[in-house]
Tab-separated table of C-alpha atoms in Angstrom:
chain	number	residue	atom	x	y	z
A	1	MET	CA	88.634	-43.624	120.795
A	2	THR	CA	88.954	-40.584	118.580
A	3	ASN	CA	88.825	-36.972	119.724
A	4	LYS	CA	85.642	-35.347	120.976
A	5	LYS	CA	82.634	-35.580	118.700
A	6	SER	CA	81.949	-32.594	116.558
A	7	GLN	CA	79.376	-30.057	117.678
A	8	ALA	CA	77.013	-31.190	114.933
A	9	MET	CA	77.259	-34.808	116.098
A	10	GLN	CA	76.594	-33.727	119.671
A	11	ASN	CA	73.566	-31.772	118.503
A	12	ILE	CA	72.138	-34.807	116.706
A	13	GLN	CA	72.665	-37.045	119.721
A	14	ALA	CA	71.205	-34.421	122.084
A	15	ARG	CA	68.242	-34.110	119.786
A	16	ALA	CA	67.720	-37.860	119.760
A	17	ASP	CA	68.114	-38.116	123.563
A	18	ALA	CA	65.573	-35.352	124.101
A	19	ALA	CA	63.112	-36.925	121.676
A	20	LEU	CA	63.504	-40.289	123.397
A	21	ALA	CA	62.888	-38.718	126.790
A	22	ALA	CA	59.833	-36.912	125.481
A	23	GLN	CA	58.441	-40.161	124.076
A	24	THR	CA	58.846	-41.814	127.479
A	25	VAL	CA	56.939	-39.011	129.198
A	26	ARG	CA	54.151	-39.120	126.631
A	27	ALA	CA	54.158	-42.948	126.651
A	28	GLU	CA	53.686	-43.072	122.924
A	29	GLN	CA	55.767	-43.854	119.827
A	30	SER	CA	56.844	-40.998	117.545
A	31	ASP	CA	59.095	-40.977	114.478
A	32	LEU	CA	59.707	-37.245	114.493
A	33	PHE	CA	61.963	-35.206	116.789
A	34	ASP	CA	59.241	-32.667	117.572
A	35	GLU	CA	60.012	-29.549	119.612
A	36	VAL	CA	63.500	-30.710	120.544
A	37	GLY	CA	65.986	-27.900	120.449
A	38	PRO	CA	66.993	-25.497	117.700
A	39	LEU	CA	67.564	-28.154	115.027
A	40	ALA	CA	64.044	-29.574	115.203
A	41	ALA	CA	61.746	-29.001	112.263
A	42	PRO	CA	58.561	-27.017	112.897
A	43	ALA	CA	55.691	-29.237	113.988
A	44	ALA	CA	53.071	-29.979	111.347
A	45	PRO	CA	49.720	-28.311	111.994
A	46	ALA	CA	46.750	-30.480	112.901
A	47	GLU	CA	44.535	-31.531	110.031
A	48	PRO	CA	41.242	-29.591	109.864
A	49	ALA	CA	38.141	-31.693	110.562
A	50	ASN	CA	36.170	-30.658	107.494
A	51	ALA	CA	36.234	-28.697	104.244
A	52	GLY	CA	35.056	-25.513	105.930
A	53	GLU	CA	37.938	-25.594	108.345
A	54	VAL	CA	40.309	-26.274	105.458
A	55	ALA	CA	39.234	-23.067	103.746
A	56	THR	CA	39.549	-21.118	107.003
A	57	ALA	CA	42.979	-22.531	107.710
A	58	LYS	CA	44.225	-21.707	104.220
A	59	GLY	CA	42.918	-18.196	104.538
A	60	ARG	CA	44.790	-17.705	107.802
A	61	LYS	CA	48.119	-19.043	106.606
A	62	GLY	CA	48.136	-17.786	103.053
A	63	LYS	CA	50.174	-20.754	101.856
A	64	ARG	CA	49.621	-24.452	101.304
A	65	GLU	CA	50.836	-27.179	103.618
A	66	ARG	CA	54.125	-28.914	102.872
A	67	LEU	CA	52.411	-32.305	102.691
A	68	LEU	CA	49.188	-33.283	100.991
A	69	PRO	CA	46.276	-33.839	103.409
A	70	VAL	CA	45.384	-37.372	104.491
A	71	ARG	CA	42.265	-37.996	102.429
A	72	HIS	CA	41.453	-41.604	103.308
A	73	VAL	CA	42.158	-44.495	105.667
A	74	GLU	CA	45.842	-45.426	105.706
A	75	ARG	CA	47.205	-48.843	104.696
A	76	ASP	CA	50.497	-50.682	104.257
A	77	PHE	CA	52.434	-50.502	100.980
A	78	PHE	CA	55.377	-52.190	99.333
A	79	LEU	CA	57.816	-50.758	96.806
A	80	CYS	CA	59.265	-53.211	94.324
A	81	ASP	CA	63.066	-53.011	94.231
A	82	MET	CA	63.082	-53.859	90.533
A	83	PHE	CA	66.712	-53.391	89.617
A	84	ASP	CA	68.049	-55.395	92.516
A	85	TYR	CA	66.194	-58.337	91.020
A	86	ALA	CA	67.300	-57.667	87.453
A	87	MET	CA	70.939	-57.151	88.368
A	88	LYS	CA	71.326	-59.355	91.440
A	89	ASP	CA	73.315	-62.027	89.605
A	90	ASP	CA	76.017	-59.386	89.155
A	91	GLY	CA	76.158	-58.814	92.896
A	92	ALA	CA	75.356	-55.178	92.207
A	93	SER	CA	73.280	-52.955	94.403
A	94	MET	CA	71.967	-50.268	92.137
A	95	GLU	CA	68.693	-48.672	91.236
A	96	ALA	CA	67.961	-46.829	88.000
A	97	PRO	CA	65.741	-43.754	87.679
A	98	ILE	CA	63.149	-45.128	85.272
A	99	PHE	CA	60.565	-42.515	86.235
A	100	THR	CA	60.992	-38.884	85.297
A	101	LEU	CA	60.868	-36.075	87.851
A	102	SER	CA	59.208	-33.805	85.300
A	103	THR	CA	55.493	-33.029	85.578
A	104	LYS	CA	55.420	-32.147	81.868
A	105	PRO	CA	55.809	-34.699	79.038
A	106	ASP	CA	59.435	-35.888	79.127
A	107	LEU	CA	60.432	-37.154	75.677
A	108	THR	CA	64.133	-37.622	76.425
A	109	VAL	CA	65.799	-41.040	76.209
A	110	TRP	CA	67.678	-41.976	79.388
A	111	GLN	CA	70.772	-44.168	79.076
A	112	TRP	CA	73.053	-45.780	81.634
A	113	ARG	CA	76.187	-47.907	81.264
A	114	SER	CA	78.351	-49.416	83.978
A	115	GLN	CA	82.006	-48.399	84.226
A	116	ASP	CA	83.185	-51.859	83.120
A	117	GLY	CA	80.875	-51.713	80.090
A	118	ASN	CA	79.204	-55.058	80.886
A	119	ARG	CA	75.806	-53.618	81.790
A	120	ALA	CA	73.664	-51.104	79.988
A	121	LEU	CA	70.151	-49.773	80.269
A	122	THR	CA	68.014	-47.534	78.065
A	123	VAL	CA	64.624	-46.035	78.968
A	124	THR	CA	62.671	-44.758	75.956
A	125	PRO	CA	59.417	-42.797	76.355
A	126	SER	CA	56.361	-43.017	74.139
A	127	VAL	CA	54.874	-40.015	72.337
A	128	MET	CA	52.974	-39.312	75.585
A	129	GLY	CA	56.240	-39.017	77.479
A	130	ARG	CA	58.166	-41.071	79.994
A	131	ALA	CA	56.309	-42.496	83.012
A	132	THR	CA	56.395	-40.066	85.955
A	133	MET	CA	57.007	-40.526	89.663
A	134	PHE	CA	53.262	-40.096	90.202
A	135	ASP	CA	52.503	-42.751	87.553
A	136	LYS	CA	54.493	-45.113	89.729
A	137	ASP	CA	51.639	-45.118	92.250
A	138	VAL	CA	49.816	-47.633	90.034
A	139	LEU	CA	52.749	-50.045	90.180
A	140	ILE	CA	53.134	-49.629	93.938
A	141	TYR	CA	49.433	-50.387	94.353
A	142	VAL	CA	49.507	-53.449	92.091
A	143	VAL	CA	52.751	-54.734	93.635
A	144	SER	CA	51.246	-54.293	97.118
A	145	GLN	CA	48.183	-56.327	96.151
A	146	MET	CA	50.344	-59.048	94.641
A	147	THR	CA	52.683	-59.119	97.640
A	148	GLU	CA	49.749	-59.502	99.999
A	149	ALA	CA	48.446	-62.390	97.874
A	150	LEU	CA	51.881	-64.043	97.970
A	151	ASN	CA	52.075	-63.665	101.735
A	152	CYS	CA	48.668	-65.347	102.023
A	153	ASP	CA	49.632	-68.152	99.574
A	154	ARG	CA	46.783	-67.230	97.262
A	155	GLN	CA	46.745	-68.844	93.826
A	156	ASP	CA	45.936	-65.579	92.051
A	157	ALA	CA	49.383	-64.273	93.063
A	158	LYS	CA	50.830	-66.404	90.251
A	159	ASN	CA	48.939	-64.432	87.608
A	160	ARG	CA	50.630	-61.441	85.950
A	161	THR	CA	47.245	-59.764	85.412
A	162	VAL	CA	45.751	-57.913	88.372
A	163	ARG	CA	42.173	-56.602	88.437
A	164	PHE	CA	41.261	-53.771	90.786
A	165	VAL	CA	38.536	-51.221	91.447
A	166	VAL	CA	39.602	-47.723	90.430
A	167	TYR	CA	37.936	-46.042	93.392
A	168	ASP	CA	39.849	-48.322	95.766
A	169	TYR	CA	43.118	-47.406	94.027
A	170	LEU	CA	42.389	-43.670	94.357
A	171	VAL	CA	41.497	-44.006	98.030
A	172	THR	CA	44.491	-46.215	98.789
A	173	THR	CA	46.998	-43.847	97.181
A	174	ASN	CA	45.492	-40.761	98.862
A	175	LYS	CA	44.108	-39.194	95.687
A	176	PRO	CA	40.874	-37.244	95.164
A	177	THR	CA	38.019	-39.311	93.745
A	178	GLY	CA	36.595	-36.777	91.288
A	179	GLY	CA	36.045	-37.381	87.575
A	180	LYS	CA	39.383	-35.843	86.529
A	181	GLU	CA	41.305	-38.481	88.475
A	182	TYR	CA	39.729	-41.206	86.347
A	183	GLN	CA	40.882	-39.381	83.205
A	184	ARG	CA	44.381	-38.946	84.643
A	185	LEU	CA	44.550	-42.654	85.419
A	186	GLU	CA	43.958	-43.533	81.770
A	187	ALA	CA	46.847	-41.259	80.727
A	188	THR	CA	48.992	-42.816	83.478
A	189	LEU	CA	48.339	-46.325	82.183
A	190	GLU	CA	49.272	-45.257	78.661
A	191	ARG	CA	52.587	-43.789	79.825
A	192	LEU	CA	53.376	-46.940	81.820
A	193	ARG	CA	52.599	-49.126	78.813
A	194	GLY	CA	54.513	-46.885	76.426
A	195	THR	CA	57.698	-46.431	78.472
A	196	SER	CA	60.144	-48.977	77.048
A	197	ILE	CA	63.143	-50.451	78.855
A	198	LYS	CA	66.013	-52.168	77.059
A	199	THR	CA	68.832	-53.980	78.811
A	200	ASP	CA	72.159	-54.973	77.284
A	201	ILE	CA	73.803	-57.199	79.876
A	202	LYS	CA	76.888	-59.307	79.288
A	203	THR	CA	76.693	-62.709	80.993
A	204	GLY	CA	79.152	-65.572	80.562
A	205	GLY	CA	80.899	-63.750	77.737
A	206	THR	CA	77.647	-63.476	75.766
A	207	ARG	CA	75.796	-60.199	75.408
A	208	VAL	CA	72.035	-60.617	75.889
A	209	LYS	CA	69.548	-57.944	74.828
A	210	GLU	CA	66.025	-57.710	76.191
A	211	GLY	CA	63.310	-55.093	75.778
A	212	PHE	CA	60.046	-54.684	77.665
A	213	GLY	CA	57.597	-52.146	79.090
A	214	LEU	CA	56.643	-51.539	82.703
A	215	ILE	CA	53.229	-53.032	81.997
A	216	ASP	CA	52.274	-55.183	79.026
A	217	SER	CA	48.666	-54.014	78.749
A	218	TRP	CA	45.666	-52.543	80.531
A	219	THR	CA	41.947	-53.063	79.991
A	220	ILE	CA	38.773	-51.407	81.278
A	221	VAL	CA	36.618	-54.337	82.379
A	222	GLU	CA	33.697	-52.396	83.829
A	223	LYS	CA	32.222	-48.921	83.274
A	224	SER	CA	29.554	-46.912	85.049
A	225	PRO	CA	26.245	-46.976	83.072
A	226	GLU	CA	25.587	-43.326	83.995
A	227	ASN	CA	28.746	-41.577	82.854
A	228	GLU	CA	31.005	-44.190	81.199
A	229	ARG	CA	33.497	-43.705	84.032
A	230	MET	CA	35.828	-46.700	84.473
A	231	ILE	CA	34.952	-48.739	87.557
A	232	ALA	CA	37.334	-51.690	87.327
A	233	ILE	CA	40.453	-52.274	85.232
A	234	GLU	CA	42.964	-55.027	84.619
A	235	VAL	CA	46.710	-54.409	84.425
A	236	THR	CA	49.165	-56.995	83.141
A	237	LEU	CA	52.668	-56.552	84.537
A	238	SER	CA	55.739	-57.162	82.400
A	239	LYS	CA	57.508	-60.477	83.050
A	240	TRP	CA	60.494	-58.539	84.368
A	241	LEU	CA	58.510	-56.711	87.047
A	242	PHE	CA	56.383	-59.773	87.815
A	243	ASN	CA	59.501	-61.892	88.418
A	244	ALA	CA	60.846	-59.256	90.801
A	245	VAL	CA	57.636	-59.411	92.837
A	246	GLN	CA	57.648	-63.223	92.840
A	247	ALA	CA	61.212	-63.129	94.198
A	248	HIS	CA	59.989	-60.941	97.094
A	249	GLU	CA	62.351	-58.109	96.100
A	250	VAL	CA	60.125	-55.575	97.819
A	251	LEU	CA	60.588	-52.892	100.453
A	252	THR	CA	57.920	-51.563	102.796
A	253	ILE	CA	57.336	-47.834	102.355
A	254	HIS	CA	55.848	-45.306	104.762
A	255	ARG	CA	52.178	-44.332	104.400
A	256	ASN	CA	53.141	-40.655	104.071
A	257	TYR	CA	54.912	-41.386	100.777
A	258	PHE	CA	51.626	-40.597	99.022
A	259	ARG	CA	51.462	-37.226	100.794
A	260	LEU	CA	54.717	-35.985	99.268
A	261	ARG	CA	53.964	-33.248	96.734
A	262	LYS	CA	57.246	-33.101	94.814
A	263	PRO	CA	58.583	-35.885	92.568
A	264	LEU	CA	62.099	-35.241	93.910
A	265	GLU	CA	60.862	-35.726	97.485
A	266	ARG	CA	59.505	-39.132	96.527
A	267	ARG	CA	62.694	-40.137	94.752
A	268	LEU	CA	64.909	-39.052	97.658
A	269	TYR	CA	62.749	-41.022	100.076
A	270	GLU	CA	63.016	-44.158	97.897
A	271	LEU	CA	66.800	-43.905	97.808
A	272	ALA	CA	67.027	-43.323	101.553
A	273	ARG	CA	64.670	-46.229	102.224
A	274	LYS	CA	66.726	-48.595	100.092
A	275	HIS	CA	70.243	-47.579	101.107
A	276	CYS	CA	69.736	-46.922	104.812
A	277	GLY	CA	68.045	-50.295	105.306
A	278	ASN	CA	68.928	-51.390	108.836
A	279	GLN	CA	71.614	-48.713	109.094
A	280	ALA	CA	71.190	-45.402	110.843
A	281	ALA	CA	72.656	-43.304	108.015
A	282	TRP	CA	73.804	-43.272	104.399
A	283	THR	CA	76.073	-40.720	102.676
A	284	ILE	CA	76.280	-40.002	98.943
A	285	GLY	CA	77.974	-37.388	96.763
A	286	LEU	CA	75.615	-34.747	95.356
A	287	GLU	CA	76.549	-35.391	91.715
A	288	LEU	CA	75.897	-39.135	92.069
A	289	LEU	CA	72.639	-38.383	93.863
A	290	ARG	CA	71.582	-36.159	90.959
A	291	GLU	CA	72.336	-39.023	88.562
A	292	LYS	CA	70.323	-41.512	90.630
A	293	CYS	CA	67.407	-39.083	90.660
A	294	SER	CA	67.634	-38.536	86.871
A	295	ALA	CA	67.451	-34.801	87.483
A	296	HIS	CA	67.897	-32.651	84.362
A	297	SER	CA	68.652	-29.499	86.364
A	298	HIS	CA	72.160	-28.054	86.728
A	299	ILE	CA	74.085	-29.217	89.787
A	300	ARG	CA	73.662	-25.785	91.423
A	301	ALA	CA	69.898	-25.873	90.957
A	302	PHE	CA	69.753	-29.481	92.179
A	303	ARG	CA	71.779	-28.561	95.270
A	304	SER	CA	69.309	-25.778	96.019
A	305	GLN	CA	66.339	-28.141	95.569
A	306	VAL	CA	67.858	-30.721	97.919
A	307	GLN	CA	68.597	-28.061	100.555
A	308	GLU	CA	65.023	-26.788	100.281
A	309	ILE	CA	63.639	-30.283	100.913
A	310	MET	CA	66.123	-30.733	103.735
A	311	ALA	CA	64.877	-27.543	105.403
A	312	ALA	CA	61.215	-28.494	104.905
A	313	ASP	CA	61.878	-31.875	106.574
A	314	THR	CA	59.049	-33.593	104.697
A	315	LEU	CA	60.618	-37.023	104.067
A	316	PRO	CA	59.024	-39.795	106.131
A	317	GLU	CA	61.415	-41.712	108.418
A	318	TYR	CA	64.576	-39.845	107.334
A	319	ARG	CA	66.327	-36.496	107.548
A	320	MET	CA	69.110	-35.058	105.412
A	321	VAL	CA	72.275	-33.131	106.188
A	322	TYR	CA	74.316	-31.414	103.476
A	323	PHE	CA	78.129	-31.169	103.773
A	324	ARG	CA	79.387	-28.226	101.776
A	325	GLU	CA	83.083	-29.112	102.090
A	326	LYS	CA	82.702	-32.542	100.436
A	327	ASP	CA	79.505	-31.714	98.506
A	328	GLN	CA	77.783	-34.737	100.041
A	329	VAL	CA	74.383	-35.509	101.523
A	330	THR	CA	73.820	-37.780	104.510
A	331	PHE	CA	70.412	-39.342	105.130
A	332	TYR	CA	69.767	-40.475	108.705
A	333	ILE	CA	66.814	-42.045	110.501
A	334	LYS	CA	64.323	-40.053	112.557
A	335	ASP	CA	63.553	-42.930	114.937
A	336	ALA	CA	64.943	-41.739	118.259
A	337	LYS	CA	65.540	-45.158	119.846
A	338	LYS	CA	67.342	-46.566	116.824
A	339	LEU	CA	69.466	-43.446	116.341
A	340	VAL	CA	70.548	-43.324	119.992
A	341	ALA	CA	71.382	-47.039	119.936
A	342	ALA	CA	73.379	-46.683	116.687
A	343	ILE	CA	75.354	-43.684	117.975
A	344	ALA	CA	76.067	-45.443	121.270
A	345	SER	CA	77.320	-48.555	119.461
A	346	GLY	CA	79.546	-46.528	117.154
A	347	LYS	CA	77.815	-48.039	114.115
A	348	SER	CA	75.678	-45.077	113.128
A	349	ASN	CA	77.587	-44.388	109.853
A	350	LEU	CA	77.181	-40.702	110.681
A	351	PRO	CA	80.226	-38.641	109.665
A	352	THR	CA	82.391	-37.524	112.564
A	353	LYS	CA	82.662	-34.074	110.998
A	354	PHE	CA	79.869	-32.018	109.534
A	355	GLY	CA	81.022	-29.521	106.891
């Protein structure tokens, strides 16, 4: 065995042990290390029961909650791991930041090329801008519906066009159901249709080019007679995305994903969810992480943003630790039982030294 574990490693294990003991006493499952020593994040306040209490609570605190409130009944969701399907013949495990982190129209063209020059990708926005991380909610919803249909062996799962009720989409993705949300959805669909993806992949010595959008089309199939508000719509997925779903290249995501306020929070969670997998931890250099997030900010600003999210501890299922010496970030699971078991087995992938 190596020398004694670092103090930081001991703190993490102590924190996990204490959380596990607390769970046993409470006889309930928890995925957060609540009230366990100095490293624990502050516990989230209870949700007010009604709108009146919300106003009172906001008045007392003077600042908004870190997470969006739970507005509706929670359900299960799936995130399509699109690029693993598109690139899996290359044996590559990569994911490209198609969606912008910006909340304002992003008209920049994003380009990526592998080091060997055999794979390339270009994401081109429409005049309305590149699809955003919040626009992605539509795809997650549609992919979830299609995945459920596949799991149930339903025939409609073989159709690229999915029809859904707008109100159900808003409720499912934890959005308000006011009139403005219906208008925002129309703009979202236009950005998804307008964002163009072009691949330039060399296979068998022949370079093959292919271009497509995230969705091929969308149609309002039913409107309210009172106010012309869309009631039901149809979305036709691109063949590329549809094939990924048919190949079951999907990952389950946590219900609190839709409560994350910041686009960067959502992107960091996606990366942690994909790369941690069945592992207890995953480490990545900050510059590479910035590239995977498609962040336009300077590395210093990005470092500050990551540290702010790390301190807020808002990511579902995972926590982050920043190592100043190596300029790296480690994501590790919050689940106490799994973390203790991984540390005990020596397969936690947690660094032995925390900078």
